[in-house]
mmCIF file of C-alpha atoms in Angstrom:
data_model
loop_
_atom_site.group_PDB
_atom_site.id
_atom_site.type_symbol
_atom_site.label_atom_id
_atom_site.label_comp_id
_atom_site.label_asym_id
_atom_site.label_seq_id
_atom_site.Cartn_x
_atom_site.Cartn_y
_atom_site.Cartn_z
ATOM 1 C CA UNK A 9 210.285 88.950 202.543
ATOM 2 C CA UNK A 10 208.826 85.546 201.705
ATOM 3 C CA UNK A 11 211.471 83.064 202.845
ATOM 4 C CA UNK A 12 209.671 81.861 205.973
ATOM 5 C CA UNK A 13 206.373 81.176 204.190
ATOM 6 C CA UNK A 14 205.421 77.766 202.760
ATOM 7 C CA UNK A 15 206.354 77.507 199.081
ATOM 8 C CA UNK A 16 202.794 76.870 197.958
ATOM 9 C CA UNK A 17 201.520 79.872 199.906
ATOM 10 C CA UNK A 18 204.280 82.090 198.526
ATOM 11 C CA UNK A 19 203.457 81.058 194.967
ATOM 12 C CA UNK A 20 199.748 81.820 195.427
ATOM 13 C CA UNK A 21 200.471 85.129 197.151
ATOM 14 C CA UNK A 22 202.858 86.290 194.439
ATOM 15 C CA UNK A 23 200.397 85.240 191.745
ATOM 16 C CA UNK A 24 197.701 87.382 193.382
ATOM 17 C CA UNK A 25 200.136 90.276 193.689
ATOM 18 C CA UNK A 26 201.095 90.001 190.014
ATOM 19 C CA UNK A 27 197.467 89.809 188.864
ATOM 20 C CA UNK A 28 196.592 92.842 190.981
ATOM 21 C CA UNK A 29 199.627 94.729 189.679
ATOM 22 C CA UNK A 30 198.691 94.087 186.063
ATOM 23 C CA UNK A 31 195.055 95.006 186.698
ATOM 24 C CA UNK A 32 195.730 98.231 188.601
ATOM 25 C CA UNK A 33 198.676 99.425 186.516
ATOM 26 C CA UNK A 34 196.734 98.651 183.356
ATOM 27 C CA UNK A 35 193.815 100.710 184.639
ATOM 28 C CA UNK A 36 196.097 103.650 185.433
ATOM 29 C CA UNK A 37 197.733 103.499 181.996
ATOM 30 C CA UNK A 38 194.417 103.172 180.163
ATOM 31 C CA UNK A 39 192.929 106.156 181.982
ATOM 32 C CA UNK A 40 195.586 108.769 181.369
ATOM 33 C CA UNK A 41 198.310 107.986 183.881
ATOM 34 C CA UNK A 42 201.839 108.881 182.874
ATOM 35 C CA UNK A 43 204.578 106.275 182.571
ATOM 36 C CA UNK A 44 205.950 107.504 185.924
ATOM 37 C CA UNK A 45 202.611 107.019 187.658
ATOM 38 C CA UNK A 46 202.165 103.580 186.105
ATOM 39 C CA UNK A 47 205.642 102.616 187.314
ATOM 40 C CA UNK A 48 204.911 103.997 190.788
ATOM 41 C CA UNK A 49 201.651 102.072 190.990
ATOM 42 C CA UNK A 50 203.205 98.827 189.792
ATOM 43 C CA UNK A 51 205.873 99.103 192.492
ATOM 44 C CA UNK A 52 203.370 99.248 195.399
ATOM 45 C CA UNK A 53 204.100 95.654 196.324
ATOM 46 C CA UNK A 54 202.547 95.363 199.778
ATOM 47 C CA UNK A 55 199.448 97.324 198.716
ATOM 48 C CA UNK A 56 198.982 94.851 195.853
ATOM 49 C CA UNK A 57 199.812 91.843 198.036
ATOM 50 C CA UNK A 58 197.679 92.530 201.103
ATOM 51 C CA UNK A 59 194.376 91.673 199.340
ATOM 52 C CA UNK A 60 195.645 88.090 199.229
ATOM 53 C CA UNK A 61 195.797 88.075 203.027
ATOM 54 C CA UNK A 62 192.420 89.752 203.489
ATOM 55 C CA UNK A 63 190.616 87.326 201.169
ATOM 56 C CA UNK A 64 191.947 84.241 202.961
ATOM 57 C CA UNK A 65 188.439 83.460 204.254
ATOM 58 C CA UNK A 66 186.949 83.227 200.713
ATOM 59 C CA UNK A 67 186.924 79.590 199.609
ATOM 60 C CA UNK A 68 185.898 79.995 195.944
ATOM 61 C CA UNK A 69 189.091 80.766 193.924
ATOM 62 C CA UNK A 70 187.539 82.772 191.045
ATOM 63 C CA UNK A 71 185.471 84.846 193.475
ATOM 64 C CA UNK A 72 188.500 85.360 195.675
ATOM 65 C CA UNK A 73 190.483 86.676 192.697
ATOM 66 C CA UNK A 74 187.706 89.117 191.763
ATOM 67 C CA UNK A 75 187.443 90.421 195.311
ATOM 68 C CA UNK A 76 191.232 90.786 195.567
ATOM 69 C CA UNK A 77 191.324 92.854 192.374
ATOM 70 C CA UNK A 78 188.517 95.133 193.586
ATOM 71 C CA UNK A 79 190.225 95.635 196.942
ATOM 72 C CA UNK A 80 193.526 96.378 195.205
ATOM 73 C CA UNK A 81 191.897 99.117 193.118
ATOM 74 C CA UNK A 82 190.590 100.878 196.211
ATOM 75 C CA UNK A 83 193.657 100.337 198.396
ATOM 76 C CA UNK A 84 195.869 101.814 195.668
ATOM 77 C CA UNK A 85 193.393 104.689 195.260
ATOM 78 C CA UNK A 86 193.862 105.530 198.933
ATOM 79 C CA UNK A 87 197.637 105.230 198.588
ATOM 80 C CA UNK A 88 197.571 107.775 195.757
ATOM 81 C CA UNK A 89 195.458 110.053 197.948
ATOM 82 C CA UNK A 90 198.078 109.725 200.684
ATOM 83 C CA UNK A 91 200.802 110.553 198.135
ATOM 84 C CA UNK A 92 198.807 113.611 197.117
ATOM 85 C CA UNK A 93 198.499 114.810 200.725
ATOM 86 C CA UNK A 94 202.163 114.198 201.572
ATOM 87 C CA UNK A 95 203.424 115.593 198.237
ATOM 88 C CA UNK A 96 206.732 113.728 198.597
ATOM 89 C CA UNK A 97 206.781 111.570 195.449
ATOM 90 C CA UNK A 98 207.384 114.183 192.757
ATOM 91 C CA UNK A 99 204.370 112.828 190.864
ATOM 92 C CA UNK A 100 201.922 115.146 189.132
ATOM 93 C CA UNK A 101 199.251 116.141 191.655
ATOM 94 C CA UNK A 102 196.499 116.420 189.035
ATOM 95 C CA UNK A 103 197.194 112.844 187.920
ATOM 96 C CA UNK A 104 197.189 111.651 191.520
ATOM 97 C CA UNK A 105 193.874 113.350 192.255
ATOM 98 C CA UNK A 106 192.116 112.210 189.088
ATOM 99 C CA UNK A 107 193.351 108.612 189.163
ATOM 100 C CA UNK A 108 192.646 108.337 192.889
ATOM 101 C CA UNK A 109 189.018 109.319 192.332
ATOM 102 C CA UNK A 110 188.616 107.153 189.229
ATOM 103 C CA UNK A 111 190.142 104.090 190.929
ATOM 104 C CA UNK A 112 187.950 104.554 193.994
ATOM 105 C CA UNK A 113 184.694 104.897 192.071
ATOM 106 C CA UNK A 114 185.488 101.885 189.915
ATOM 107 C CA UNK A 115 186.389 99.821 192.965
ATOM 108 C CA UNK A 116 183.196 100.919 194.708
ATOM 109 C CA UNK A 117 181.102 99.790 191.755
ATOM 110 C CA UNK A 118 182.869 96.421 191.656
ATOM 111 C CA UNK A 119 182.588 95.837 195.410
ATOM 112 C CA UNK A 120 178.882 96.714 195.421
ATOM 113 C CA UNK A 121 178.296 94.275 192.554
ATOM 114 C CA UNK A 122 180.129 91.486 194.385
ATOM 115 C CA UNK A 123 178.375 91.840 197.759
ATOM 116 C CA UNK A 124 174.965 90.384 198.508
ATOM 117 C CA UNK A 125 173.757 93.852 199.527
ATOM 118 C CA UNK A 126 175.496 96.947 198.150
ATOM 119 C CA UNK A 127 174.403 98.911 201.224
ATOM 120 C CA UNK A 128 176.651 96.733 203.376
ATOM 121 C CA UNK A 129 179.631 97.958 201.356
ATOM 122 C CA UNK A 130 178.686 101.622 201.488
ATOM 123 C CA UNK A 131 177.845 101.433 205.203
ATOM 124 C CA UNK A 132 181.262 99.945 206.044
ATOM 125 C CA UNK A 133 183.057 102.525 203.911
ATOM 126 C CA UNK A 134 181.140 105.420 205.445
ATOM 127 C CA UNK A 135 181.645 104.261 209.029
ATOM 128 C CA UNK A 136 185.310 103.362 208.729
ATOM 129 C CA UNK A 137 186.376 106.304 206.607
ATOM 130 C CA UNK A 138 184.721 108.677 209.039
ATOM 131 C CA UNK A 139 187.233 107.280 211.538
ATOM 132 C CA UNK A 140 190.108 107.322 209.052
ATOM 133 C CA UNK A 141 189.516 110.867 207.804
ATOM 134 C CA UNK A 142 188.867 112.511 211.160
ATOM 135 C CA UNK A 143 191.848 110.603 212.554
ATOM 136 C CA UNK A 144 194.131 111.844 209.784
ATOM 137 C CA UNK A 145 193.119 115.441 210.426
ATOM 138 C CA UNK A 146 193.803 115.013 214.153
ATOM 139 C CA UNK A 147 197.151 113.262 213.633
ATOM 140 C CA UNK A 148 198.416 115.913 211.235
ATOM 141 C CA UNK A 149 197.649 118.697 213.701
ATOM 142 C CA UNK A 150 198.527 116.949 216.992
ATOM 143 C CA UNK A 151 201.729 114.940 216.718
ATOM 144 C CA UNK A 152 202.158 111.997 219.095
ATOM 145 C CA UNK A 153 204.519 112.405 222.049
ATOM 146 C CA UNK A 154 203.878 109.081 223.798
ATOM 147 C CA UNK A 155 203.204 105.513 222.732
ATOM 148 C CA UNK A 156 199.570 105.816 223.820
ATOM 149 C CA UNK A 157 199.125 108.913 221.660
ATOM 150 C CA UNK A 158 200.868 107.220 218.754
ATOM 151 C CA UNK A 159 198.708 104.125 219.034
ATOM 152 C CA UNK A 160 195.568 106.248 219.280
ATOM 153 C CA UNK A 161 196.469 107.828 215.952
ATOM 154 C CA UNK A 162 197.463 104.521 214.396
ATOM 155 C CA UNK A 163 194.105 103.073 215.387
ATOM 156 C CA UNK A 164 192.590 105.404 212.797
ATOM 157 C CA UNK A 165 194.932 105.492 209.817
ATOM 158 C CA UNK A 166 196.364 101.987 210.342
ATOM 159 C CA UNK A 167 193.968 99.667 212.141
ATOM 160 C CA UNK A 168 190.664 101.172 210.956
ATOM 161 C CA UNK A 169 191.952 101.496 207.395
ATOM 162 C CA UNK A 170 192.966 97.874 206.934
ATOM 163 C CA UNK A 171 190.131 96.667 209.170
ATOM 164 C CA UNK A 172 187.716 98.257 206.728
ATOM 165 C CA UNK A 173 189.147 96.227 203.860
ATOM 166 C CA UNK A 174 189.114 93.048 205.935
ATOM 167 C CA UNK A 175 185.383 93.490 206.492
ATOM 168 C CA UNK A 176 184.832 94.398 202.835
ATOM 169 C CA UNK A 177 186.714 91.290 201.701
ATOM 170 C CA UNK A 178 184.332 89.058 203.652
ATOM 171 C CA UNK A 179 181.236 90.958 202.518
ATOM 172 C CA UNK A 180 182.271 90.972 198.858
ATOM 173 C CA UNK A 181 183.244 87.308 199.100
ATOM 174 C CA UNK A 182 179.773 86.546 200.479
ATOM 175 C CA UNK A 183 181.351 85.114 203.621
ATOM 176 C CA UNK A 184 179.425 87.140 206.171
ATOM 177 C CA UNK A 185 180.388 84.785 209.002
ATOM 178 C CA UNK A 186 184.018 85.805 208.466
ATOM 179 C CA UNK A 187 183.524 89.567 208.814
ATOM 180 C CA UNK A 188 184.491 89.548 212.504
ATOM 181 C CA UNK A 189 187.737 87.547 212.333
ATOM 182 C CA UNK A 190 188.741 89.170 209.035
ATOM 183 C CA UNK A 191 188.352 92.633 210.543
ATOM 184 C CA UNK A 192 190.166 91.715 213.768
ATOM 185 C CA UNK A 193 193.080 90.208 211.872
ATOM 186 C CA UNK A 194 193.282 93.228 209.580
ATOM 187 C CA UNK A 195 193.203 95.715 212.454
ATOM 188 C CA UNK A 196 196.084 94.001 214.261
ATOM 189 C CA UNK A 197 198.071 93.358 211.089
ATOM 190 C CA UNK A 198 197.450 96.916 209.890
ATOM 191 C CA UNK A 199 198.970 98.291 213.092
ATOM 192 C CA UNK A 200 202.019 96.046 212.702
ATOM 193 C CA UNK A 201 202.474 97.414 209.171
ATOM 194 C CA UNK A 202 202.026 100.970 210.453
ATOM 195 C CA UNK A 203 204.789 100.455 213.019
ATOM 196 C CA UNK A 204 207.038 99.125 210.262
ATOM 197 C CA UNK A 205 206.228 102.110 208.038
ATOM 198 C CA UNK A 206 206.979 104.632 210.787
ATOM 199 C CA UNK A 207 210.308 103.006 211.646
ATOM 200 C CA UNK A 208 211.224 102.918 207.952
ATOM 201 C CA UNK A 209 210.045 106.468 207.216
ATOM 202 C CA UNK A 210 212.417 107.868 209.841
ATOM 203 C CA UNK A 211 215.218 107.432 207.295
ATOM 204 C CA UNK A 212 213.278 107.060 204.049
ATOM 205 C CA UNK A 213 211.431 110.385 204.330
ATOM 206 C CA UNK A 214 213.245 111.984 207.247
ATOM 207 C CA UNK A 215 210.113 111.965 209.413
ATOM 208 C CA UNK A 216 210.541 113.268 212.944
ATOM 209 C CA UNK A 217 207.496 114.895 214.623
ATOM 210 C CA UNK A 218 205.176 112.142 215.798
ATOM 211 C CA UNK A 219 207.281 109.446 214.147
ATOM 212 C CA UNK A 220 207.586 106.315 216.296
ATOM 213 C CA UNK A 221 211.228 105.785 215.377
ATOM 214 C CA UNK A 222 212.000 109.322 216.502
ATOM 215 C CA UNK A 223 210.135 108.780 219.771
ATOM 216 C CA UNK A 224 212.217 105.665 220.425
ATOM 217 C CA UNK A 225 215.508 107.349 219.482
ATOM 218 C CA UNK A 226 214.832 110.334 221.740
ATOM 219 C CA UNK A 227 213.853 108.139 224.683
ATOM 220 C CA UNK A 228 210.251 109.312 224.776
ATOM 221 C CA UNK A 229 209.124 105.735 224.094
ATOM 222 C CA UNK A 230 211.174 102.746 225.324
ATOM 223 C CA UNK A 231 211.929 100.220 222.588
ATOM 224 C CA UNK A 232 210.798 97.509 225.004
ATOM 225 C CA UNK A 233 207.311 99.027 225.058
ATOM 226 C CA UNK A 234 207.114 98.933 221.258
ATOM 227 C CA UNK A 235 208.278 95.314 221.296
ATOM 228 C CA UNK A 236 205.604 94.448 223.859
ATOM 229 C CA UNK A 237 202.956 96.141 221.686
ATOM 230 C CA UNK A 238 204.108 94.158 218.652
ATOM 231 C CA UNK A 239 203.797 90.903 220.584
ATOM 232 C CA UNK A 240 200.261 91.805 221.693
ATOM 233 C CA UNK A 241 199.301 92.669 218.130
ATOM 234 C CA UNK A 242 200.760 89.391 216.898
ATOM 235 C CA UNK A 243 198.713 87.502 219.482
ATOM 236 C CA UNK A 244 195.553 89.384 218.470
ATOM 237 C CA UNK A 245 196.112 88.609 214.781
ATOM 238 C CA UNK A 246 196.797 84.935 215.490
ATOM 239 C CA UNK A 247 193.704 84.658 217.672
ATOM 240 C CA UNK A 248 191.608 86.042 214.807
ATOM 241 C CA UNK A 249 192.938 83.664 212.152
ATOM 242 C CA UNK A 250 192.354 80.682 214.453
ATOM 243 C CA UNK A 251 188.675 81.524 214.942
ATOM 244 C CA UNK A 252 186.019 79.506 213.134
ATOM 245 C CA UNK A 253 185.946 79.801 210.223
ATOM 246 C CA UNK A 254 189.730 79.684 210.419
ATOM 247 C CA UNK A 255 192.291 81.088 207.987
ATOM 248 C CA UNK A 256 195.392 79.294 209.193
ATOM 249 C CA UNK A 257 197.423 80.210 206.118
ATOM 250 C CA UNK A 258 197.860 83.601 207.767
ATOM 251 C CA UNK A 259 199.727 82.213 210.784
ATOM 252 C CA UNK A 260 203.160 82.208 209.080
ATOM 253 C CA UNK A 261 202.375 85.565 207.456
ATOM 254 C CA UNK A 262 201.708 87.112 210.859
ATOM 255 C CA UNK A 263 204.823 85.545 212.366
ATOM 256 C CA UNK A 264 207.035 86.640 209.466
ATOM 257 C CA UNK A 265 205.953 90.280 209.306
ATOM 258 C CA UNK A 266 206.069 90.728 213.089
ATOM 259 C CA UNK A 267 209.497 89.118 213.365
ATOM 260 C CA UNK A 268 210.819 91.455 210.675
ATOM 261 C CA UNK A 269 209.804 94.495 212.715
ATOM 262 C CA UNK A 270 211.030 93.043 216.027
ATOM 263 C CA UNK A 271 214.339 91.666 214.764
ATOM 264 C CA UNK A 272 215.317 94.026 211.938
ATOM 265 C CA UNK A 273 213.578 97.409 212.108
ATOM 266 C CA UNK A 274 213.144 98.144 215.810
ATOM 267 C CA UNK A 275 216.802 97.457 216.764
ATOM 268 C CA UNK A 276 217.890 100.151 214.288
ATOM 269 C CA UNK A 277 216.256 102.741 216.543
ATOM 270 C CA UNK A 278 216.857 101.235 219.978
ATOM 271 C CA UNK A 279 219.697 102.517 222.154
ATOM 272 C CA UNK A 280 222.822 100.296 222.019
#
């Protein structure tokens, strides 16, 4: 899904994704991961790509690449933790647990070394992952029945999760003036991605209870309300990238990903 992006932006984005893939998959292989886990990690395209978006506010290319690699290590660590909790990949759970922890600790060390003050990194992680972890516990035990309930849950495991890495990108890139817009973009964009994941997981993993696609299909949530939410999120993300300092390369990214959900995914669940 790159056709609507400028060619130069696509090339840079894919180069970041490839560098992150090689770095993370190489780490997994070097530290005991099986061939299946290495393959699984290398295939996590959006997880390896999203650091390119979050580091848009960093103007020094070598520093930006270092921050993107550190973010990718930790984002993939959290993905492996999610795989461990869901237990739906068929991957060895001991490998998932050990590599998740090892990736996270290595990423933490790298992010602390990059930031002007390591405490800024640990404070953001502690604050945001308190929200993420308590939110995950709540969501797993109380499944959403309305759009408001669904969005309340997504504000923890979607918005707060990616918002955390938006803030960390700015801190590790020593662009403290960009923490606010980077976080606001990431929170809105993270919720758009979460909507896309839920609509996709209806068929991919057969999710039903609390799944947004299921709520739309059963009439509990009108498709028009989801579309309206997507448009608000798009506006929020665009407002953030237009702030000073601006990161206008993310405008077509925001438009492309939102349009994909509005025009391709949501109609699959809406009533004819």
